[in-house]
Structures are given as structure tokens and as C-alpha cells.
Tab-separated table of C-alpha atoms in Angstrom:
chain	number	residue	atom	x	y	z
A	24	MET	CA	87.320	53.453	98.428
A	25	LYS	CA	87.748	54.883	101.901
A	26	ARG	CA	85.992	58.115	100.949
A	27	ILE	CA	83.080	56.347	99.255
A	28	TYR	CA	82.576	54.108	102.278
A	29	ILE	CA	82.464	57.070	104.647
A	30	LEU	CA	79.894	58.897	102.529
A	31	ILE	CA	77.650	55.827	102.253
A	32	LEU	CA	77.854	55.177	105.987
A	33	SER	CA	76.980	58.789	106.771
A	34	ALA	CA	74.011	58.692	104.412
A	35	VAL	CA	72.678	55.498	106.006
A	36	LEU	CA	72.991	56.919	109.513
A	37	LEU	CA	71.278	60.171	108.587
A	38	THR	CA	68.414	58.736	106.573
A	39	SER	CA	67.666	56.020	109.122
A	40	CYS	CA	66.739	58.591	111.763
A	41	ASP	CA	63.111	59.791	111.754
A	42	PHE	CA	63.965	62.792	113.909
A	43	PHE	CA	64.467	65.108	110.942
A	44	TYR	CA	61.057	64.325	109.478
A	45	LYS	CA	58.810	64.945	112.480
A	46	THR	CA	56.938	68.223	112.891
A	47	ILE	CA	56.430	69.240	116.512
A	48	GLU	CA	53.497	71.550	117.205
A	49	TYR	CA	54.151	74.284	119.765
A	50	LYS	CA	51.371	74.356	122.410
A	51	GLY	CA	52.850	76.765	124.917
A	52	GLU	CA	52.034	80.340	125.743
A	53	VAL	CA	52.827	83.064	123.206
A	54	GLU	CA	54.885	85.865	124.724
A	55	ASP	CA	53.793	89.489	124.269
A	56	GLU	CA	55.882	91.780	122.095
A	57	GLN	CA	58.530	93.875	123.806
A	58	MET	CA	60.747	96.675	122.581
A	59	VAL	CA	64.244	95.706	121.446
A	60	LEU	CA	66.923	98.406	121.757
A	61	THR	CA	70.256	97.876	119.948
A	62	ALA	CA	73.224	100.113	119.231
A	63	ASN	CA	77.007	100.210	119.173
A	64	LEU	CA	78.238	103.610	120.352
A	65	GLU	CA	81.491	104.381	118.530
A	66	ALA	CA	84.037	106.973	119.608
A	67	GLY	CA	84.351	109.692	116.972
A	68	LYS	CA	80.955	108.918	115.428
A	69	THR	CA	77.365	110.103	115.874
A	70	PRO	CA	74.561	108.024	117.479
A	71	ARG	CA	72.767	105.337	115.487
A	72	ILE	CA	70.084	103.743	117.682
A	73	PHE	CA	67.860	100.908	116.427
A	74	LEU	CA	64.477	100.096	117.935
A	75	ASN	CA	62.190	97.233	116.920
A	76	ALA	CA	59.539	94.908	118.372
A	77	SER	CA	60.467	91.423	119.528
A	78	MET	CA	59.349	88.430	117.465
A	79	PHE	CA	57.971	85.104	118.595
A	80	PHE	CA	59.939	82.142	117.274
A	81	SER	CA	57.083	80.945	115.040
A	82	ASP	CA	56.753	84.325	113.284
A	83	SER	CA	58.138	84.874	109.797
A	84	LYS	CA	61.866	85.367	110.138
A	85	THR	CA	63.019	86.259	106.636
A	86	ASP	CA	62.454	88.905	104.009
A	87	THR	CA	62.229	87.973	100.341
A	88	VAL	CA	63.113	90.022	97.283
A	89	HIS	CA	61.689	89.330	93.815
A	90	THR	CA	63.785	90.500	90.874
A	91	ALA	CA	62.746	91.278	87.309
A	92	THR	CA	63.599	87.703	86.383
A	93	GLU	CA	61.143	86.451	89.040
A	94	LYS	CA	63.890	84.953	91.169
A	95	GLU	CA	63.341	85.000	94.900
A	96	PHE	CA	66.107	85.751	97.381
A	97	ILE	CA	65.879	85.239	101.137
A	98	TYR	CA	68.290	87.709	102.649
A	99	GLY	CA	67.840	88.002	106.389
A	100	VAL	CA	65.736	88.452	109.465
A	101	GLN	CA	62.569	90.496	109.007
A	102	ARG	CA	62.545	93.026	111.821
A	103	LYS	CA	59.513	94.955	113.064
A	104	TRP	CA	61.030	98.427	113.084
A	105	ILE	CA	59.441	100.959	115.453
A	106	LYS	CA	59.382	104.305	113.643
A	107	ASP	CA	57.387	106.583	115.984
A	108	ALA	CA	59.008	106.107	119.391
A	109	VAL	CA	60.466	108.794	121.648
A	110	VAL	CA	64.189	108.025	121.874
A	111	GLU	CA	66.393	110.164	124.138
A	112	MET	CA	70.097	110.278	125.000
A	113	GLN	CA	72.043	111.774	127.899
A	114	ILE	CA	75.785	112.505	127.904
A	115	ASN	CA	77.690	112.685	131.221
A	116	ASP	CA	74.683	113.711	133.346
A	117	GLY	CA	73.779	116.525	130.942
A	118	GLU	CA	70.348	117.325	129.559
A	119	TRP	CA	68.384	114.637	127.750
A	120	GLN	CA	68.453	115.034	123.952
A	121	THR	CA	65.665	113.773	121.684
A	122	LEU	CA	66.863	111.795	118.654
A	123	THR	CA	65.278	111.895	115.190
A	124	GLY	CA	64.173	108.762	113.327
A	125	ALA	CA	65.008	108.134	109.655
A	126	PRO	CA	65.376	105.221	107.192
A	127	ASP	CA	68.738	103.478	107.338
A	128	THR	CA	70.649	100.511	105.897
A	129	ILE	CA	72.444	97.739	107.774
A	130	TYR	CA	75.516	96.167	106.159
A	131	TYR	CA	77.089	92.940	107.318
A	132	TYR	CA	79.708	90.515	106.040
A	133	ASN	CA	79.015	86.842	105.360
A	134	ASP	CA	82.171	84.781	106.059
A	135	ASN	CA	80.976	81.627	104.312
A	136	ARG	CA	80.208	83.362	101.017
A	137	GLY	CA	82.690	86.248	101.181
A	138	GLU	CA	79.959	88.777	100.430
A	139	ILE	CA	78.698	92.026	101.916
A	140	TRP	CA	74.930	91.981	102.415
A	141	ASN	CA	72.580	94.818	103.255
A	142	GLN	CA	69.109	95.251	104.753
A	143	LEU	CA	66.756	98.187	104.960
A	144	ALA	CA	66.402	99.478	108.512
A	145	TYR	CA	65.282	102.445	110.624
A	146	SER	CA	67.383	104.288	113.191
A	147	TYR	CA	67.364	107.287	115.522
A	148	LYS	CA	70.179	109.836	115.282
A	149	ASN	CA	71.483	113.284	116.133
A	150	ASP	CA	74.729	115.150	115.393
A	151	TYR	CA	76.572	114.635	118.687
A	152	VAL	CA	80.017	113.023	118.224
A	153	PHE	CA	80.889	110.512	120.958
A	154	GLN	CA	84.132	111.193	122.816
A	155	PRO	CA	86.298	108.615	124.628
A	156	GLY	CA	85.255	108.473	128.263
A	157	ASP	CA	81.677	109.677	127.630
A	158	LEU	CA	79.053	108.064	129.849
A	159	VAL	CA	76.041	107.607	127.555
A	160	ARG	CA	72.516	106.793	128.705
A	161	ILE	CA	69.708	105.929	126.258
A	162	ARG	CA	65.983	105.504	126.882
A	163	ALA	CA	62.958	104.952	124.652
A	164	THR	CA	59.179	104.916	125.092
A	165	HIS	CA	56.222	104.077	122.850
A	166	PRO	CA	52.455	104.136	123.567
A	167	ASN	CA	52.032	100.521	122.413
A	168	PHE	CA	54.485	99.242	125.022
A	169	GLN	CA	54.038	99.467	128.753
A	170	ASN	CA	57.710	99.555	129.689
A	171	GLN	CA	60.384	102.110	128.975
A	172	VAL	CA	63.617	100.537	127.673
A	173	ALA	CA	66.960	101.912	128.805
A	174	ALA	CA	70.691	101.130	128.720
A	175	SER	CA	74.030	102.839	129.337
A	176	GLN	CA	77.652	102.501	128.203
A	177	LYS	CA	80.987	104.249	128.726
A	178	ILE	CA	82.919	104.940	125.528
A	179	PRO	CA	86.401	103.293	125.461
A	180	GLN	CA	89.652	105.136	124.770
A	181	PHE	CA	91.453	104.644	121.445
A	182	ALA	CA	94.287	102.101	121.532
A	183	GLY	CA	96.931	104.493	120.160
A	184	SER	CA	98.488	101.656	118.148
A	185	GLU	CA	101.238	101.900	115.536
A	186	THR	CA	102.425	99.434	112.892
A	187	TYR	CA	105.864	98.885	111.378
A	188	ASN	CA	108.167	96.253	109.806
A	189	TYR	CA	105.849	95.400	106.904
A	190	LYS	CA	106.708	92.285	104.916
A	191	TYR	CA	104.766	90.609	102.089
A	192	ASN	CA	105.104	86.835	102.350
A	193	LYS	CA	103.792	85.172	99.177
A	194	ILE	CA	102.812	81.566	99.958
A	195	ASN	CA	101.550	80.592	96.494
A	196	ASP	CA	99.902	82.230	93.471
A	197	TYR	CA	96.619	82.680	95.363
A	198	SER	CA	97.627	83.250	98.988
A	199	GLY	CA	99.932	85.562	100.867
A	200	LEU	CA	100.383	87.042	104.333
A	201	LEU	CA	101.115	90.678	105.073
A	202	GLU	CA	103.318	90.502	108.182
A	203	PHE	CA	103.878	93.445	110.529
A	204	ASP	CA	104.407	94.376	114.163
A	205	LEU	CA	101.708	96.199	116.106
A	206	THR	CA	102.765	98.301	119.107
A	207	LEU	CA	100.351	99.194	121.890
A	208	PRO	CA	101.043	101.887	124.533
A	209	PRO	CA	99.678	101.412	128.085
A	210	TYR	CA	95.879	101.609	128.077
A	211	GLU	CA	94.338	104.281	130.305
A	212	GLY	CA	90.662	103.709	129.580
A	213	ASN	CA	87.869	101.836	131.322
A	214	GLU	CA	88.724	98.805	133.426
A	215	GLY	CA	87.441	95.674	131.692
A	216	ASP	CA	87.734	97.009	128.131
A	217	ILE	CA	89.035	94.449	125.596
A	218	MET	CA	91.118	94.625	122.410
A	219	ASN	CA	89.850	93.321	119.079
A	220	PHE	CA	91.981	92.996	115.924
A	221	VAL	CA	90.350	92.573	112.481
A	222	GLY	CA	92.002	92.343	109.058
A	223	TYR	CA	90.317	92.897	105.672
A	224	ALA	CA	91.785	92.292	102.221
A	225	TYR	CA	89.743	93.958	99.468
A	226	LEU	CA	90.260	92.047	96.224
A	227	ARG	CA	89.848	93.400	92.696
A	228	GLN	CA	89.553	91.088	89.711
A	229	ARG	CA	89.842	92.571	86.228
A	230	VAL	CA	87.756	90.279	84.024
A	231	GLY	CA	88.591	89.998	80.337
A	232	SER	CA	89.983	87.558	77.808
A	233	TYR	CA	92.974	87.330	75.505
A	234	TYR	CA	90.566	87.181	72.589
A	235	ASP	CA	86.881	86.736	71.865
A	236	GLY	CA	87.001	84.345	68.931
A	237	TYR	CA	88.121	84.967	65.346
A	238	ASP	CA	86.795	87.066	62.500
A	239	GLU	CA	86.163	85.814	58.977
A	240	ASN	CA	89.872	86.125	58.189
A	241	PHE	CA	90.794	84.073	61.229
A	242	ASN	CA	92.222	87.073	63.057
A	243	PRO	CA	91.673	87.161	66.848
A	244	VAL	CA	88.964	89.560	68.025
A	245	TYR	CA	89.748	91.285	71.322
A	246	ARG	CA	87.083	92.213	73.802
A	247	ASP	CA	86.454	95.921	74.157
A	248	THR	CA	84.671	95.674	77.532
A	249	LEU	CA	86.523	95.016	80.769
A	250	TYR	CA	84.973	95.152	84.214
A	251	ASP	CA	86.124	94.847	87.798
A	252	VAL	CA	84.719	92.411	90.342
A	253	PHE	CA	85.293	93.301	93.987
A	254	SER	CA	85.273	90.884	96.920
A	255	MET	CA	86.712	90.702	100.394
A	256	GLN	CA	88.651	88.233	102.542
A	257	ASN	CA	88.883	88.347	106.343
A	258	VAL	CA	91.702	86.366	107.935
A	259	ILE	CA	94.082	87.620	110.642
A	260	TYR	CA	96.741	85.812	112.699
A	261	SER	CA	98.898	86.481	115.717
A	262	ARG	CA	100.845	84.733	118.469
A	263	GLY	CA	100.945	85.183	122.222
A	264	LEU	CA	99.582	83.799	125.461
A	265	GLY	CA	97.075	86.646	125.749
A	266	PHE	CA	94.951	85.198	122.927
A	267	GLU	CA	94.339	81.899	124.740
A	268	LYS	CA	91.922	83.524	127.210
A	269	TYR	CA	89.483	84.168	124.357
A	270	ASP	CA	89.567	80.738	122.713
A	271	ASN	CA	85.796	80.862	122.120
A	272	PHE	CA	86.640	83.391	119.360
A	273	ASN	CA	90.301	82.845	118.547
A	274	TYR	CA	91.006	79.719	116.491
A	275	SER	CA	93.992	77.716	117.751
A	276	LEU	CA	96.626	76.832	115.114
A	277	SER	CA	100.095	75.307	114.944
A	278	LEU	CA	103.236	76.829	116.518
A	279	GLY	CA	101.213	78.909	118.961
A	280	TYR	CA	99.387	80.937	116.303
A	281	TRP	CA	95.775	82.095	116.672
A	282	GLY	CA	93.501	83.002	113.766
A	283	ALA	CA	90.105	84.558	113.167
A	284	ARG	CA	87.809	85.775	110.418
A	285	SER	CA	85.521	88.817	110.391
A	286	LYS	CA	84.852	88.794	114.158
A	287	GLY	CA	88.583	89.272	114.713
A	288	LEU	CA	91.084	88.230	117.380
A	289	TYR	CA	90.415	89.193	120.996
A	290	HIS	CA	93.066	90.140	123.554
A	291	ASN	CA	93.284	92.023	126.848
A	292	THR	CA	94.117	95.730	126.742
A	293	ASN	CA	97.680	96.670	127.613
A	294	THR	CA	97.730	97.063	131.388
A	295	TYR	CA	101.455	96.284	131.814
A	296	GLY	CA	102.438	99.928	132.242
A	297	THR	CA	104.871	99.832	129.313
A	298	GLU	CA	104.628	99.556	125.530
A	299	VAL	CA	104.068	96.050	124.138
A	300	SER	CA	104.426	94.652	120.626
A	301	LEU	CA	102.381	91.954	118.889
A	302	PRO	CA	103.358	90.243	115.601
A	303	MET	CA	100.350	90.221	113.250
A	304	LYS	CA	99.617	88.654	109.854
A	305	VAL	CA	96.727	89.474	107.491
A	306	PHE	CA	95.748	87.440	104.424
A	307	TYR	CA	96.125	89.106	101.029
A	308	ARG	CA	95.923	87.907	97.417
A	309	PRO	CA	99.178	88.244	95.425
A	310	TYR	CA	98.995	89.611	91.911
A	311	SER	CA	98.180	86.939	89.344
A	312	ARG	CA	97.364	87.112	85.640
A	313	SER	CA	95.230	84.568	83.808
A	314	GLY	CA	95.312	86.221	80.383
A	315	GLN	CA	96.577	89.263	78.543
A	316	ARG	CA	93.953	91.504	80.063
A	317	SER	CA	92.685	89.504	83.059
A	318	TYR	CA	94.255	89.706	86.462
A	319	GLU	CA	93.505	89.582	90.186
A	320	ILE	CA	95.056	91.819	92.804
A	321	THR	CA	94.605	92.981	96.394
A	322	ASP	CA	93.318	96.513	96.064
A	323	SER	CA	93.873	97.424	99.722
A	324	ILE	CA	94.320	95.922	103.163
A	325	VAL	CA	92.540	97.407	106.183
A	326	ILE	CA	93.623	96.642	109.730
A	327	GLU	CA	91.166	97.560	112.465
A	328	VAL	CA	92.447	97.941	116.015
A	329	LYS	CA	89.444	98.169	118.299
A	330	VAL	CA	88.932	98.705	121.986
A	331	VAL	CA	85.498	97.408	122.946
A	332	SER	CA	83.427	97.449	126.111
A	333	LYS	CA	82.948	94.276	128.120
A	334	ASP	CA	79.286	94.229	127.031
A	335	TYR	CA	80.418	94.281	123.373
A	336	TYR	CA	82.405	91.116	124.001
A	337	ARG	CA	79.618	89.475	126.024
A	338	ASN	CA	77.090	90.082	123.259
A	339	ALA	CA	79.404	88.720	120.555
A	340	SER	CA	80.178	85.666	122.714
A	341	SER	CA	76.506	84.823	123.151
A	342	LEU	CA	75.878	85.148	119.409
A	343	ILE	CA	78.735	82.792	118.609
A	344	ALA	CA	77.424	80.273	121.145
A	345	ALA	CA	73.937	80.523	119.620
A	346	THR	CA	74.772	80.438	115.896
A	347	ASN	CA	77.978	78.364	115.645
A	348	TYR	CA	79.873	81.179	113.921
A	349	TYR	CA	82.151	79.921	111.148
A	350	ASN	CA	85.726	80.698	112.207
A	351	SER	CA	87.924	78.026	110.625
A	352	VAL	CA	91.040	79.552	109.053
A	353	PRO	CA	93.963	78.093	107.039
A	354	ASP	CA	96.844	76.793	109.157
A	355	TYR	CA	99.982	77.761	107.216
A	356	TRP	CA	102.286	76.464	109.965
A	357	SER	CA	101.047	72.865	110.157
A	358	THR	CA	103.696	70.250	109.388
A	359	GLU	CA	101.248	67.356	109.179
A	360	ALA	CA	99.613	66.201	105.957
A	361	ASP	CA	95.969	67.219	105.907
A	362	ASP	CA	93.409	64.427	105.551
A	363	ALA	CA	90.106	66.067	104.630
A	364	PHE	CA	88.151	62.959	105.602
A	365	GLY	CA	89.969	62.123	108.836
A	366	ASP	CA	90.032	58.719	110.476
A	367	ILE	CA	86.906	56.583	110.051
A	368	SER	CA	86.599	55.907	113.786
A	369	ASP	CA	86.746	59.636	114.540
A	370	ILE	CA	83.979	60.359	112.036
A	371	ILE	CA	81.710	57.630	113.466
A	372	ASN	CA	82.284	58.966	116.970
A	373	ASP	CA	81.453	62.509	115.859
A	374	ILE	CA	78.210	61.365	114.206
A	375	GLN	CA	77.174	59.323	117.237
A	376	GLU	CA	77.887	62.217	119.588
A	377	SER	CA	75.861	64.564	117.400
A	378	PHE	CA	72.858	62.259	117.480
A	379	ALA	CA	73.209	61.729	121.232
A	380	GLU	CA	73.072	65.485	121.751
A	381	LEU	CA	69.994	66.095	119.581
A	382	GLY	CA	67.598	65.069	122.305
A	383	ASN	CA	69.400	67.116	124.939
A	384	MET	CA	69.969	70.388	123.119
A	385	GLU	CA	69.260	73.553	125.080
A	386	GLY	CA	68.811	77.080	123.877
A	387	VAL	CA	71.503	79.704	124.373
A	388	GLN	CA	70.600	82.819	126.332
A	389	VAL	CA	71.573	85.701	124.053
A	390	PHE	CA	73.148	88.589	125.953
A	391	SER	CA	70.944	91.566	126.843
A	392	ASN	CA	71.816	94.642	128.898
A	393	VAL	CA	68.600	96.584	128.263
A	394	ASP	CA	66.264	97.351	131.164
A	395	GLY	CA	62.527	97.045	130.465
A	396	GLY	CA	62.927	95.012	127.281
A	397	PHE	CA	65.526	93.202	125.190
A	398	GLY	CA	68.593	94.112	123.188
A	399	HIS	CA	72.186	95.182	123.612
A	400	VAL	CA	73.874	98.577	123.736
A	401	THR	CA	77.648	98.342	123.398
A	402	ALA	CA	80.582	100.711	122.851
A	403	SER	CA	83.856	100.740	120.897
A	404	ALA	CA	86.742	102.896	119.688
A	405	THR	CA	88.253	101.888	116.343
A	406	GLU	CA	91.519	102.840	114.638
A	407	ARG	CA	91.887	101.874	110.956
A	408	ILE	CA	95.155	101.418	109.102
A	409	VAL	CA	94.850	101.286	105.281
A	410	ILE	CA	97.632	99.715	103.204
A	411	GLU	CA	97.763	99.602	99.387
A	412	PRO	CA	100.122	96.770	98.420
A	413	GLY	CA	99.930	97.337	94.653
A	414	TYR	CA	101.309	94.582	92.449
A	415	ARG	CA	103.182	92.635	95.118
């Protein structure tokens, strides 16, 4: 009865407000298009520079794809790619190099749906491999835009991390935590660089059935076709006072644990002058079988240890503030019984506060470090540790 009452009350409060049904016509000035320069410069990789025109908020913001079955999918922001600009790069006060434009594809992970999505794109590249400590300057011009856009970054050093003491902790048939210790030597890179820890569990599900009905003699007929379905989970945990500083990303849990999804856990670089160790845990899916030929297993676990520039962190922070990034993770250390609906007074207070804020909402200024236009140019150095747990 308690749950039904809460749902009815929420419905009454929501439907009684006319705010959601009013269309407000924008009568202000339309801003001119500007160039948007974006890139993450990764140590050990070649340049990949994106350039597009800015969009006014009332412009179309999504692409649609029509399949053979006439279904329509909306899959992301429709960008106005600039394909004929002059994009140049300078390394450590050397000569300016002209980059070459070519079609590209952007991949990104959706936490809510556990899927990897992709979009067609256009980028500018050359074959130079970024080295830790490189000072990189980028500039771009186009005849349709009055201003040149420019930005610079210094490539971080690699963390030099090592992992040991692996332990597979099976919580139930569908959840487990790979536990390990991560050691970090003293960091000798750029002042202000930040650590970022991300964990991926790639899941493989073999789909089949014990039988596919019976033949005329009532003998079971087995399926001849099996196929694998791949998905991915992103959950990582750790403990320590250093994670509290970045509580806009790191999700606070019981017993001093912090958790995060695909954006990862943030922490200061090791500036203590001696090696430090952090206990880490990454979600994985234990082996389970639902039939003679059907099973689910973690194919591999990938741990990313990143060192990112301060601008990388600033840009990610502004995006989280603007989009309310989904970062809730399971709390395996909670000793209290979970009540999915909470206390009725707490829910009413939350609803009232939400409505009170609707008339006072302000936009979030998304981070930009590009001169002459918009965008963000950031830098990172990533180490990847791949673990194949097998049938654990």
C-alpha cells in the first residue's frame, strides 16, 4: 500500500503542474557560428583533431537512421563537421606541420544501457607519435570564419603502475569483484596532472538451448546454431582519503569505499616521493550456466590507469555538471536494508525541492580552453592491464 500511495501522490503532483506543457518562444539574438576545436592528445598515439561549427540551441541536435524495417533510431548529436580547414600542429617549438583530413568514427559508451555507440565523424591527422612531456600547439583556420582557433597542451608522463595480489571474490551467481593492489611510483610529470582509474569487464554470453522441441518420435531436437552476445560493464572501487577531493566524480559508499562507472575514479598523482599502494576492485561476471549449451562468462577485464591534464579533468567536470552523468554504483559493503522507495517524507521533500528549483535553473558553462572559438583540447597518458579470468 505504501508503494501505491507514493506513486499516486507523485503522479498527482506532476500532472497538476502546467510548467511541462508550456512552449516558450525564444525571441533573443541568434549567435553566429564559430569553429569548435576538440581533441584529446594521448601519449604513444598519433593526432586526431576534430573541427566542427557551433550550433545554436534551437538547431536540430540529433541524427536519425532508418533501417530496412523502416524503424527510426535517434543516436546522437548532429555535428557540422568542417572538412576543408587548414589545421596545423607544432611540437616543442618546432616547425608547424599541416594535418590531413579524413572520415572517422567516434565510439562512446552509454552507462545506462551498457552499450557501445558510434557516430560518423571527420578528423585531421598525421603520423607523429606524441611523447610524454611534449608541448603541443594546435591552430586551425577556415575562410568562412573570421577567427583562427588555437589551443595547447603538455602531454603527461605515464604512471608506471603495477598490479599484484589478484583475488576473485564471487558475491553471487551474477556479481563478483576482482580485487588487487595497484602500486604507483613517485610521479615526475607535469604539476597539476591527475590520476584516473577505469575498469571494464567484457562479458560474453553463449546463447543456446538444451533442446529445440521434439521430433515426431518425441525425441529432443538440439539446436545446431549457437551465437555469442558481447556486452560491457564499468564499475570500479577503491578506498582512501585521496578520492574524497574529487567527490563530484567519485561516488561515496559504505566503509570508506568510493565507486565510479565509465568516467572512472579520480585521485591526485603520487607526489609523496615514495611508492604508494591503492587497493582496487573491478566488477566482473562469474561463470554461470542456464542450460546445457548456454552460459555467461567474463571474457576479459581491462584496467586503465590514466594520467590526465588538469584541462582534461576540468572539461569532464563541466560535462558532468551539465548533463547529470549517471554514476550510481552498487554498494556491496552496506549493512543497512535497502528500501527502494525510501521514506515518504523524504520523497515529498525531494519533489518539492525539484519544483522549487525549476524556476531558478541556470545553465552550466561548459569548459573551453580554445582561443578564438569554442572547444577543448586535453591530454592523457594511459596504461592498460588486460586480465582473462576464464571460468572463475
